[in-house]
CSV table of C-alpha atoms and ligand atoms in Angstrom, one decimal:
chain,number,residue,atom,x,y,z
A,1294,UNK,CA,-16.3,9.4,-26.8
A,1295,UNK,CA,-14.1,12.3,-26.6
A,1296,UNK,CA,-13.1,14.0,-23.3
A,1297,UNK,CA,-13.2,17.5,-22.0
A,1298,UNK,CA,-11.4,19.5,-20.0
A,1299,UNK,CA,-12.3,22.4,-18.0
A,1300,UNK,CA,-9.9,24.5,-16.9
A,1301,UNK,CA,-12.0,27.6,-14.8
A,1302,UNK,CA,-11.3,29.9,-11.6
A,1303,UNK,CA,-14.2,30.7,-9.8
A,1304,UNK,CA,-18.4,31.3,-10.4
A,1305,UNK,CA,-18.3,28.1,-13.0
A,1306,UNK,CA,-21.3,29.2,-14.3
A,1307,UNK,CA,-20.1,28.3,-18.5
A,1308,UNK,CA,-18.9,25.0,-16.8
A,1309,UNK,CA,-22.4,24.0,-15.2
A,1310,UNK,CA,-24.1,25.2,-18.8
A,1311,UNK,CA,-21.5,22.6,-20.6
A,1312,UNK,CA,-21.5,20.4,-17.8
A,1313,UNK,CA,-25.4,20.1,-18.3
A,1314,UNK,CA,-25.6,19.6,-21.6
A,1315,UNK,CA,-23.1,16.6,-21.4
A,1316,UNK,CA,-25.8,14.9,-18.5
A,1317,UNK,CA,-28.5,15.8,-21.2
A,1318,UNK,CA,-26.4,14.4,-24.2
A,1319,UNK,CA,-26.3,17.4,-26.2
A,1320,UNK,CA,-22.3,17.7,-26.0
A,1321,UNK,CA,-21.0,14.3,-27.6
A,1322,UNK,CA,-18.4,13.6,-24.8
A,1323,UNK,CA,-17.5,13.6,-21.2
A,1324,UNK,CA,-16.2,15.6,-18.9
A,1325,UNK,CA,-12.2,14.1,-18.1
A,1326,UNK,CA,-11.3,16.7,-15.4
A,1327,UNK,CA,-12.4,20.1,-13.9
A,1328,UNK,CA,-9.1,22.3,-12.7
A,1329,UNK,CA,-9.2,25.2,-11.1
A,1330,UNK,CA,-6.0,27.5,-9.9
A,1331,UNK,CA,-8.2,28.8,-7.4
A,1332,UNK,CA,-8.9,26.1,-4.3
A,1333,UNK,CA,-11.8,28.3,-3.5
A,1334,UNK,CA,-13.4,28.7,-6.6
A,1335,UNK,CA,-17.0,27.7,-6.4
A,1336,UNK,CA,-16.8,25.9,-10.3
A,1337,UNK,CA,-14.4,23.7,-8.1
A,1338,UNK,CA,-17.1,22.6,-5.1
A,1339,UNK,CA,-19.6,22.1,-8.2
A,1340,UNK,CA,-17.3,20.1,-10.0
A,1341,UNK,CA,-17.0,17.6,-6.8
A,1342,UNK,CA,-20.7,18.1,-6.3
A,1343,UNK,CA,-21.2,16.2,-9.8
A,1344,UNK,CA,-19.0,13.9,-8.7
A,1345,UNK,CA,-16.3,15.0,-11.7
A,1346,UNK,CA,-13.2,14.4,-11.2
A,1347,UNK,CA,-12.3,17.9,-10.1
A,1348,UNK,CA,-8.4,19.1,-9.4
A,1349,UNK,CA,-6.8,22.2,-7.3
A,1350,UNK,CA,-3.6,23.1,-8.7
A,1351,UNK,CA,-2.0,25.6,-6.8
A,1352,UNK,CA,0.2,28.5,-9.1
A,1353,UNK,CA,1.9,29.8,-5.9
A,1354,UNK,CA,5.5,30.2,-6.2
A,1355,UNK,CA,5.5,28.3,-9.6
A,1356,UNK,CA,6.6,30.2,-13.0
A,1357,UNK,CA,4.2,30.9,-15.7
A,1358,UNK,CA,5.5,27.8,-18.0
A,1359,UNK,CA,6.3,25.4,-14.7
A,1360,UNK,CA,2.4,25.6,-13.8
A,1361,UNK,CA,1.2,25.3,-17.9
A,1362,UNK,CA,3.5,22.0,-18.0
A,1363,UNK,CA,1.9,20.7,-14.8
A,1364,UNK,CA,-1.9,21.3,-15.8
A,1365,UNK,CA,-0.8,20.1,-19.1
A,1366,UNK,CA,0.3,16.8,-17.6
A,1367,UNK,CA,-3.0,15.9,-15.9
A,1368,UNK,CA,-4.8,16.8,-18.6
A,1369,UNK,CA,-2.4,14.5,-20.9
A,1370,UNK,CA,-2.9,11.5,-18.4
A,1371,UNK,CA,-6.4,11.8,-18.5
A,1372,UNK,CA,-6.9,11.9,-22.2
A,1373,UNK,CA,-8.4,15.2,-22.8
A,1374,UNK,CA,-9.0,16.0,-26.5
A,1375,UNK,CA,-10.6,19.5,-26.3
A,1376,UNK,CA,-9.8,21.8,-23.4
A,1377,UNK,CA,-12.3,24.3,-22.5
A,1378,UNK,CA,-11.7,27.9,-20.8
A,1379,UNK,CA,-14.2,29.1,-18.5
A,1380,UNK,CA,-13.4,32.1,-16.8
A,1381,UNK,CA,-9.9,30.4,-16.6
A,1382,UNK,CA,-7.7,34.1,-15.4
A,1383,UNK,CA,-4.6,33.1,-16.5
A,1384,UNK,CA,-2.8,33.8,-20.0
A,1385,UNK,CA,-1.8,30.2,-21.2
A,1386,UNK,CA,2.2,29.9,-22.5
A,1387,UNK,CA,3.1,29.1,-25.8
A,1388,UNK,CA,3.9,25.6,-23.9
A,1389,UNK,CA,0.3,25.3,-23.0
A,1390,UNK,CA,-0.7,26.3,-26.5
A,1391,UNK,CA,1.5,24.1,-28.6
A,1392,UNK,CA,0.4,21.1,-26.4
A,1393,UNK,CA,-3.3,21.3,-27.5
A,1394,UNK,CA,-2.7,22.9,-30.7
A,1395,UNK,CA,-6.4,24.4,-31.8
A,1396,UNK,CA,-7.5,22.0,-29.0
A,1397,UNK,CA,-7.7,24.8,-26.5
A,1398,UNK,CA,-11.3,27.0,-27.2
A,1399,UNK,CA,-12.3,30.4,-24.6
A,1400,UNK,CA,-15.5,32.1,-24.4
A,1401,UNK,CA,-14.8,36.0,-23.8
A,1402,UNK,CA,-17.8,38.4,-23.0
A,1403,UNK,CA,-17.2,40.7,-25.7
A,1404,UNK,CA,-17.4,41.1,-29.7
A,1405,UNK,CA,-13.7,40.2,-30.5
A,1406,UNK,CA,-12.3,41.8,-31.8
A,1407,UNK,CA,-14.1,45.0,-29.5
A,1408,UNK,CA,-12.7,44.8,-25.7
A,1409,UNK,CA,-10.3,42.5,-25.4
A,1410,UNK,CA,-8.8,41.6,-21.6
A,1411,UNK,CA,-10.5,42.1,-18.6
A,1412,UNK,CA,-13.9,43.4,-17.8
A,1413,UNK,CA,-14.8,43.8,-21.4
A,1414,UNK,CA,-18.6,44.7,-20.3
A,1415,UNK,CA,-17.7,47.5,-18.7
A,1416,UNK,CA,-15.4,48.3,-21.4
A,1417,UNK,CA,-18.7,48.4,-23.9
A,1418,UNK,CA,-21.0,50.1,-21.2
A,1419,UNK,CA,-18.0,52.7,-20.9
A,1420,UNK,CA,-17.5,53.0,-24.8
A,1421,UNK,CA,-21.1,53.5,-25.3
A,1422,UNK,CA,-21.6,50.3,-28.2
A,1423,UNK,CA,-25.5,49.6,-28.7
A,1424,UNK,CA,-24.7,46.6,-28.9
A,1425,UNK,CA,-22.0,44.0,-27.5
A,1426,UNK,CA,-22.0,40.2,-27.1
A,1427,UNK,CA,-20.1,37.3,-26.7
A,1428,UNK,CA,-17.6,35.3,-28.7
A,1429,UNK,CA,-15.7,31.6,-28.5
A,1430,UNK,CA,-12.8,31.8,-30.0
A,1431,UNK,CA,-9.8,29.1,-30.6
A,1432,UNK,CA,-6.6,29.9,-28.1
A,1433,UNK,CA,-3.8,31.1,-29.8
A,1434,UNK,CA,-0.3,32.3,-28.3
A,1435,UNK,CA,-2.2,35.9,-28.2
A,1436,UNK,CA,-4.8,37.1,-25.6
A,1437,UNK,CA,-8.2,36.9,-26.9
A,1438,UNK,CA,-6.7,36.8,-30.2
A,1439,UNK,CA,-7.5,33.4,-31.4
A,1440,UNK,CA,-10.0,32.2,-34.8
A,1441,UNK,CA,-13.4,33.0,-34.3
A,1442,UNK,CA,-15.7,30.0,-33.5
A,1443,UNK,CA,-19.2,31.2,-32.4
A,1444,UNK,CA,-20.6,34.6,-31.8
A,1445,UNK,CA,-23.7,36.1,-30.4
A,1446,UNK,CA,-25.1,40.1,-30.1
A,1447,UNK,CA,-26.3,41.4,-27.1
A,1448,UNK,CA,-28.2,44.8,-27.2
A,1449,UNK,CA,-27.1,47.3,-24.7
A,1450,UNK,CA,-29.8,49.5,-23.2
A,1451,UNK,CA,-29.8,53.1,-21.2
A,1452,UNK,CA,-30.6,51.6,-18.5
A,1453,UNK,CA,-27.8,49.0,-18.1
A,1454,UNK,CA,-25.3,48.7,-15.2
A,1455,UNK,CA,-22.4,46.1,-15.8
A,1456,UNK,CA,-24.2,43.5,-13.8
A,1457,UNK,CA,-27.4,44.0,-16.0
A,1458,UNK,CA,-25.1,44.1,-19.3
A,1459,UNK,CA,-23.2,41.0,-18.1
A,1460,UNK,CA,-26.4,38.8,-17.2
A,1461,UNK,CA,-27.9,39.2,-20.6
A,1462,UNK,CA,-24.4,38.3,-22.5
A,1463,UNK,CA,-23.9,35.1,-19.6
A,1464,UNK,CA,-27.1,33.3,-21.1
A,1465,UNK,CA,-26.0,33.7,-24.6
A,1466,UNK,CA,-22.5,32.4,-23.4
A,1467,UNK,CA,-23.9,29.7,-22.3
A,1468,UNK,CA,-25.4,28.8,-25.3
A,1469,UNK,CA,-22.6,29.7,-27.6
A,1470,UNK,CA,-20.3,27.6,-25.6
A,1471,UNK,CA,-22.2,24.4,-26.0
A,1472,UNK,CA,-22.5,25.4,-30.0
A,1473,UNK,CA,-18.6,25.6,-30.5
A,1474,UNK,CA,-17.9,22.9,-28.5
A,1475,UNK,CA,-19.9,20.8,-30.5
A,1476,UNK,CA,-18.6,22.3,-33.9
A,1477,UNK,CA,-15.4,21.2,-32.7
A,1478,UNK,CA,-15.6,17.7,-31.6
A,1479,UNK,CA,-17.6,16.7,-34.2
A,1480,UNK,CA,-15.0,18.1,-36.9
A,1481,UNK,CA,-17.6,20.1,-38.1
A,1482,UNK,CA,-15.6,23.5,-39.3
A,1483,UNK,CA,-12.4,23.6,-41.4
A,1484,UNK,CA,-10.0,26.8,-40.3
A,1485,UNK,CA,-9.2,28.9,-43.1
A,1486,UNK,CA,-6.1,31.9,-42.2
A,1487,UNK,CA,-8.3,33.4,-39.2
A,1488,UNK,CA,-11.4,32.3,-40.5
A,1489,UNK,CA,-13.4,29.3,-39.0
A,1490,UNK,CA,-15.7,28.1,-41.7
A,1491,UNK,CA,-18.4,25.2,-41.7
A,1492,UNK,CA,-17.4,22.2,-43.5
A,1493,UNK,CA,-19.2,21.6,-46.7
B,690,GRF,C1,-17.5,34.8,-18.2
B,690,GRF,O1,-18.0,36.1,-18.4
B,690,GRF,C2,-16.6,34.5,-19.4
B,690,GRF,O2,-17.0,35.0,-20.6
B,690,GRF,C3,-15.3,35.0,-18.9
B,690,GRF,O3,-15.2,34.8,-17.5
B,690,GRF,C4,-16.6,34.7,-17.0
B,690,GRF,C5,-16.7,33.4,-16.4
B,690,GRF,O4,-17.9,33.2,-15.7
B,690,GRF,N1,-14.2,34.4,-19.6
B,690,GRF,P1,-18.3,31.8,-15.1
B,690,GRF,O5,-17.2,31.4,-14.1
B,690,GRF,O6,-18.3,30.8,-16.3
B,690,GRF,O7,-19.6,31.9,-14.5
């Protein structure tokens, strides 16, 4: 059975979707460790509500690299093979990177290569795209940069504010998530230059 890691920093909502999915034995593994950079971050309380083994690491007065090697050393000692961004707001180092190297996946709430960074809803809503979506990408030394896992396309209507536009693309991320996760740890897709392509 291959473990997960989550790595979030507050709502948790893409960690309860994967987290479900595990209890329901859609996602072949187990969830190692939830860590959050954020003691308050509700993902966190859920985590310890499921009973997961569930970690505060603090980032305060730490460097960008110091804090990566530390996170990367629990997630080491507790044999994490895939580790999973969920609304996880820091940029990993290359440190971080190299240690899980096409180990590390993110799900972004935009059509990468559209709106990259923060708030990319409002970035759509204020562009004026008909449509938008959601992507899970692999993590690469870049932000939001990475090979293309999983994507899904989210109309955008007149009506729309941000929240509206973001609660549409959350229950396709939540979907999408699960779908990559599982492409991955079952060695399903073959990465080809930046493309991500299904095994034959
Ligand atoms: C999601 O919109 C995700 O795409 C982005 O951060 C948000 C996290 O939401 N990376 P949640 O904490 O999973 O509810």
């Amino acid at each position: 059975m291959k473990n997960l890691g989550i790595l979030l920093s507050g709502r948790g909502s893409n960690f309860e979707a994967i987290a479900r999915n595990v209890e329901a034995g859609k996602i072949p593994a187990k969830i190692a460790v939830v860590v959050s950079n954020r003691e308050d971050a509700p993902g966190l309380a859920r985590a310890r509500a499921l009973k997961l083994e569930a970690r505060f690491i603090s980032s305060q007065g730490k460097g960008r690299e110091e804090y990566d090697r530390e996170v990367v050393r629990v997630l080491q000692q507790l044999h994490v093979d895939l580790v999973c961004l969920a609304g996880f707001m820091r940029i990993l180092s290359p440190y971080f990177v190299r240690a899980f190297p096409r180990r590390i996946l993110n799900i972004h709430p935009g059509l990468l290569p559209a709106f990259p960074g923060l708030d990319a809803q409002k970035q759509a809503l204020d562009y004026g795209v008909k449509f938008t979506g959601c992507t899970v990408h692999i993590v690469d030394e870049g932000v939001d940069t990475g090979p293309i896992v999983c994507q899904a396309v989210v109309p955008v209507y007149d009506e729309d504010t941000v929240d509206s536009l973001s609660a549409r693309i959350l229950e396709e991320e939540h979907r999408i998530y699960t779908e990559a996760i599982c492409l991955m740890l079952e060695d399903r897709i073959r990465i080809d230059g930046r493309r991500v392509l299904l095994r034959k």
